[in-house]
mmCIF file of C-alpha atoms in Angstrom:
data_model
loop_
_atom_site.group_PDB
_atom_site.id
_atom_site.type_symbol
_atom_site.label_atom_id
_atom_site.label_comp_id
_atom_site.label_asym_id
_atom_site.label_seq_id
_atom_site.Cartn_x
_atom_site.Cartn_y
_atom_site.Cartn_z
ATOM 1 C CA VAL A 109 6.334 -14.241 22.386
ATOM 2 C CA ALA A 110 4.079 -12.851 19.700
ATOM 3 C CA GLY A 111 4.136 -12.385 15.946
ATOM 4 C CA ALA A 112 1.735 -11.508 13.161
ATOM 5 C CA THR A 113 1.639 -10.868 9.422
ATOM 6 C CA GLY A 114 -0.557 -8.570 7.349
ATOM 7 C CA ASN A 115 -0.633 -6.256 4.337
ATOM 8 C CA GLU A 116 0.379 -2.597 4.217
ATOM 9 C CA ASP A 117 -3.133 -1.443 3.301
ATOM 10 C CA ALA A 118 -4.784 -3.193 6.264
ATOM 11 C CA THR A 119 -6.858 -1.072 8.627
ATOM 12 C CA SER A 120 -5.704 -3.430 11.368
ATOM 13 C CA ILE A 121 -3.443 -6.457 11.777
ATOM 14 C CA PRO A 122 -4.264 -8.461 14.936
ATOM 15 C CA ILE A 123 -1.412 -9.676 17.110
ATOM 16 C CA VAL A 124 -1.984 -11.859 20.177
ATOM 17 C CA LEU A 125 0.294 -11.375 23.178
ATOM 18 C CA THR A 126 0.487 -14.418 25.455
ATOM 19 C CA GLY A 127 2.051 -15.092 28.808
ATOM 20 C CA VAL A 128 2.341 -17.946 31.287
ATOM 21 C CA ASP A 129 2.313 -17.646 35.065
ATOM 22 C CA ASP A 130 1.361 -20.116 37.807
ATOM 23 C CA THR A 131 -1.219 -17.641 39.141
ATOM 24 C CA GLY A 132 -2.297 -16.370 35.708
ATOM 25 C CA VAL A 133 -1.478 -13.295 33.666
ATOM 26 C CA SER A 134 -3.775 -10.402 34.512
ATOM 27 C CA GLN A 135 -2.288 -7.659 32.373
ATOM 28 C CA PHE A 136 0.297 -6.704 29.771
ATOM 29 C CA ASN A 137 2.288 -3.518 29.365
ATOM 30 C CA LEU A 138 4.439 -2.309 26.506
ATOM 31 C CA THR A 139 7.960 -1.097 27.109
ATOM 32 C CA THR A 140 8.528 0.072 23.522
ATOM 33 C CA ILE A 141 6.190 0.717 20.604
ATOM 34 C CA PRO A 142 6.733 1.167 16.843
ATOM 35 C CA ASN A 143 7.495 4.678 15.579
ATOM 36 C CA ALA A 144 4.014 6.139 15.122
ATOM 37 C CA ALA A 145 5.015 8.598 12.389
ATOM 38 C CA THR A 146 6.966 6.236 10.128
ATOM 39 C CA VAL A 147 5.791 2.692 10.967
ATOM 40 C CA GLY A 148 2.332 2.642 12.582
ATOM 41 C CA LYS A 149 0.362 2.426 15.816
ATOM 42 C CA LEU A 150 -1.056 -0.278 18.075
ATOM 43 C CA TYR A 151 -4.654 -0.220 19.336
ATOM 44 C CA THR A 152 -6.699 -2.335 21.758
ATOM 45 C CA SER A 153 -9.560 -2.869 19.295
ATOM 46 C CA ALA A 154 -10.032 -3.195 15.553
ATOM 47 C CA ALA A 155 -12.629 -0.399 15.723
ATOM 48 C CA ASP A 156 -10.123 1.964 17.341
ATOM 49 C CA ALA A 157 -7.530 1.025 14.697
ATOM 50 C CA ALA A 158 -10.019 1.731 11.897
ATOM 51 C CA ALA A 159 -10.923 5.087 13.472
ATOM 52 C CA GLN A 160 -7.297 5.736 14.480
ATOM 53 C CA ILE A 161 -8.234 6.698 18.038
ATOM 54 C CA ASN A 162 -6.957 5.631 21.472
ATOM 55 C CA ALA A 163 -3.544 4.327 20.424
ATOM 56 C CA VAL A 164 -1.648 2.115 22.882
ATOM 57 C CA THR A 165 1.113 3.793 24.916
ATOM 58 C CA THR A 166 4.099 2.537 26.880
ATOM 59 C CA GLY A 167 3.816 2.233 30.645
ATOM 60 C CA THR A 168 0.064 1.516 30.650
ATOM 61 C CA ASN A 169 -1.348 -1.797 31.868
ATOM 62 C CA TYR A 170 -3.828 -3.482 29.524
ATOM 63 C CA ALA A 171 -6.116 -6.186 30.953
ATOM 64 C CA ALA A 172 -5.476 -9.771 29.891
ATOM 65 C CA ALA A 173 -8.141 -12.403 29.271
ATOM 66 C CA GLY A 174 -7.128 -16.051 29.482
ATOM 67 C CA ASN A 175 -3.420 -15.127 29.756
ATOM 68 C CA SER A 176 -3.523 -13.198 26.479
ATOM 69 C CA LEU A 177 -4.257 -9.816 24.953
ATOM 70 C CA THR A 178 -5.031 -9.042 21.334
ATOM 71 C CA LEU A 179 -3.709 -5.754 19.988
ATOM 72 C CA TYR A 180 -4.342 -4.333 16.514
ATOM 73 C CA PHE A 181 -1.602 -2.728 14.446
ATOM 74 C CA ARG A 182 -2.350 -0.152 11.774
ATOM 75 C CA PRO A 183 0.629 0.656 9.527
ATOM 76 C CA VAL A 184 1.112 4.177 8.183
ATOM 77 C CA ALA A 185 0.208 4.574 4.508
ATOM 78 C CA ASP A 186 2.451 2.528 2.211
ATOM 79 C CA TYR A 187 4.644 1.215 5.051
ATOM 80 C CA ASN A 188 5.990 -2.291 4.607
ATOM 81 C CA GLY A 189 8.636 -4.139 6.574
ATOM 82 C CA ASN A 190 8.854 -5.226 10.206
ATOM 83 C CA ALA A 191 7.159 -3.408 13.059
ATOM 84 C CA THR A 192 8.663 -4.408 16.398
ATOM 85 C CA PHE A 193 7.720 -3.630 19.973
ATOM 86 C CA ASN A 194 8.502 -5.034 23.435
ATOM 87 C CA PHE A 195 5.991 -6.104 26.065
ATOM 88 C CA ARG A 196 5.812 -7.666 29.521
ATOM 89 C CA ALA A 197 3.233 -9.918 31.161
ATOM 90 C CA ASN A 198 2.143 -9.159 34.711
ATOM 91 C CA ASP A 199 0.405 -11.416 37.259
ATOM 92 C CA GLY A 200 -0.958 -8.457 39.201
ATOM 93 C CA THR A 201 2.199 -8.133 41.284
ATOM 94 C CA THR A 202 5.296 -8.736 39.189
ATOM 95 C CA ASN A 203 6.319 -7.933 35.623
ATOM 96 C CA SER A 204 7.994 -10.559 33.471
ATOM 97 C CA THR A 205 11.121 -9.849 31.491
ATOM 98 C CA ALA A 206 10.300 -7.844 28.362
ATOM 99 C CA VAL A 207 10.137 -9.818 25.118
ATOM 100 C CA ALA A 208 9.983 -8.652 21.506
ATOM 101 C CA ALA A 209 6.997 -9.001 19.202
ATOM 102 C CA THR A 210 7.245 -8.537 15.452
ATOM 103 C CA ILE A 211 4.574 -7.742 12.913
ATOM 104 C CA VAL A 212 5.579 -8.417 9.318
ATOM 105 C CA VAL A 213 3.861 -5.905 7.023
ATOM 106 C CA ASN A 214 3.824 -7.115 3.422
ATOM 107 C CA ALA A 215 3.975 -4.722 0.477
ATOM 108 C CA VAL A 216 1.024 -4.693 -1.931
ATOM 109 C CA ASN A 217 0.788 -3.369 -5.463
ATOM 110 C CA ASP A 218 -0.568 0.160 -5.139
ATOM 111 C CA ALA A 219 -2.534 1.691 -7.969
ATOM 112 C CA PRO A 220 -0.799 4.502 -9.839
ATOM 113 C CA VAL A 221 -2.184 8.014 -9.509
ATOM 114 C CA LEU A 222 -2.826 10.249 -12.509
ATOM 115 C CA ALA A 223 -2.469 13.946 -11.739
ATOM 116 C CA ASN A 224 -5.187 16.253 -12.959
ATOM 117 C CA SER A 225 -3.044 17.430 -15.869
ATOM 118 C CA VAL A 226 -3.937 18.754 -19.279
ATOM 119 C CA LEU A 227 -2.557 16.272 -21.788
ATOM 120 C CA ALA A 228 -2.506 17.075 -25.482
ATOM 121 C CA LEU A 229 -1.663 15.154 -28.622
ATOM 122 C CA GLY A 230 0.315 16.857 -31.351
ATOM 123 C CA ALA A 231 -1.584 18.287 -34.315
ATOM 124 C CA VAL A 232 -2.220 15.995 -37.285
ATOM 125 C CA ASN A 233 -3.320 17.181 -40.708
ATOM 126 C CA GLN A 234 -6.772 16.173 -41.845
ATOM 127 C CA ASN A 235 -6.826 13.166 -44.226
ATOM 128 C CA ALA A 236 -3.113 12.577 -43.651
ATOM 129 C CA ALA A 237 -1.569 9.344 -44.853
ATOM 130 C CA ALA A 238 -0.099 6.734 -42.535
ATOM 131 C CA PRO A 239 2.743 8.225 -40.480
ATOM 132 C CA VAL A 240 6.365 7.788 -41.518
ATOM 133 C CA GLY A 241 9.367 8.057 -39.196
ATOM 134 C CA ALA A 242 9.459 9.453 -35.685
ATOM 135 C CA VAL A 243 6.353 11.638 -35.663
ATOM 136 C CA GLY A 244 3.332 11.999 -33.399
ATOM 137 C CA SER A 245 3.177 12.117 -29.619
ATOM 138 C CA LEU A 246 5.396 9.970 -27.414
ATOM 139 C CA VAL A 247 3.688 7.957 -24.686
ATOM 140 C CA SER A 248 6.223 9.451 -22.273
ATOM 141 C CA THR A 249 4.598 12.878 -22.814
ATOM 142 C CA LEU A 250 1.245 11.427 -21.779
ATOM 143 C CA VAL A 251 2.375 9.806 -18.522
ATOM 144 C CA GLY A 252 4.238 12.749 -16.983
ATOM 145 C CA GLY A 253 1.484 13.196 -14.388
ATOM 146 C CA VAL A 254 1.549 9.545 -13.287
ATOM 147 C CA THR A 255 3.055 8.678 -9.912
ATOM 148 C CA ASP A 256 3.378 5.297 -8.240
ATOM 149 C CA VAL A 257 4.710 4.618 -4.741
ATOM 150 C CA ASP A 258 5.828 1.125 -5.755
ATOM 151 C CA ALA A 259 9.563 0.988 -6.453
ATOM 152 C CA GLY A 260 10.360 0.102 -10.059
ATOM 153 C CA ALA A 261 6.810 0.623 -11.333
ATOM 154 C CA VAL A 262 6.612 0.849 -15.125
ATOM 155 C CA LYS A 263 4.573 3.684 -16.617
ATOM 156 C CA GLY A 264 2.418 3.219 -19.695
ATOM 157 C CA VAL A 265 -0.863 3.985 -21.372
ATOM 158 C CA ALA A 266 -3.647 1.561 -22.222
ATOM 159 C CA LEU A 267 -6.015 2.463 -25.025
ATOM 160 C CA THR A 268 -9.370 1.037 -24.112
ATOM 161 C CA ALA A 269 -11.329 2.391 -27.072
ATOM 162 C CA THR A 270 -10.865 4.550 -30.153
ATOM 163 C CA ASP A 271 -13.276 6.440 -32.359
ATOM 164 C CA SER A 272 -12.187 5.691 -35.891
ATOM 165 C CA ALA A 273 -15.325 7.019 -37.607
ATOM 166 C CA ASN A 274 -13.432 9.981 -39.131
ATOM 167 C CA ARG A 275 -9.812 8.947 -38.756
ATOM 168 C CA THR A 276 -7.386 6.092 -38.242
ATOM 169 C CA TRP A 277 -5.223 5.867 -35.133
ATOM 170 C CA TYR A 278 -1.677 4.526 -35.603
ATOM 171 C CA PHE A 279 0.934 3.382 -33.132
ATOM 172 C CA THR A 280 4.562 2.362 -33.191
ATOM 173 C CA THR A 281 6.644 0.431 -30.702
ATOM 174 C CA ASP A 282 9.990 0.882 -32.476
ATOM 175 C CA GLY A 283 10.435 4.658 -32.653
ATOM 176 C CA GLY A 284 8.630 5.112 -35.977
ATOM 177 C CA THR A 285 10.319 2.444 -38.090
ATOM 178 C CA THR A 286 6.973 0.671 -38.525
ATOM 179 C CA TRP A 287 3.473 1.941 -37.861
ATOM 180 C CA ALA A 288 0.279 -0.063 -37.454
ATOM 181 C CA PRO A 289 -3.333 1.073 -37.209
ATOM 182 C CA THR A 290 -5.180 0.321 -34.003
ATOM 183 C CA GLN A 291 -8.149 -1.962 -34.305
ATOM 184 C CA ASP A 292 -11.581 -1.238 -32.932
ATOM 185 C CA PRO A 293 -11.839 -2.395 -30.226
ATOM 186 C CA CYS A 294 -8.191 -1.682 -29.610
ATOM 187 C CA ARG A 295 -5.807 -4.547 -29.965
ATOM 188 C CA PRO A 296 -3.190 -5.042 -27.272
ATOM 189 C CA MET A 297 -0.032 -3.075 -27.936
#
């Protein structure tokens, strides 16, 4: 029986297949493999997994060393969950009963992606006083080009610097009831 755990962004997750036989296990063969298009592929080396070449197939015998064989699983982009396949050990003459192996692929926090969009702030009069009421540009209009594959990801904007040499930047977190100037460097909002 075999099992392994790794992260969804891994270029390869090693899984060791083992078998026991009184004359020794000389090879392993897979009777089922994970769905290559939606889950991922198995490889016989970490280098092949990184290059995504020479994927393992069913019905092929793969040489064992010391009654074991290490395969390398590469999940498809952003896949997480269980990847299961079945394999058999062979002593050179007879196949064992097929057993299941499971690779647990853990989700990781993926970075959001900002589309190459033109974002614009609403016009503000020169030398205007502090804002009053619901005016200005909503953050939601600035994050329309943001996508994130992580379920439930919250969208937002972080100001990392402002140029207040000729103006003051204001923000509100309550729909315009109160406004506060940003500080330089920006204070957390």
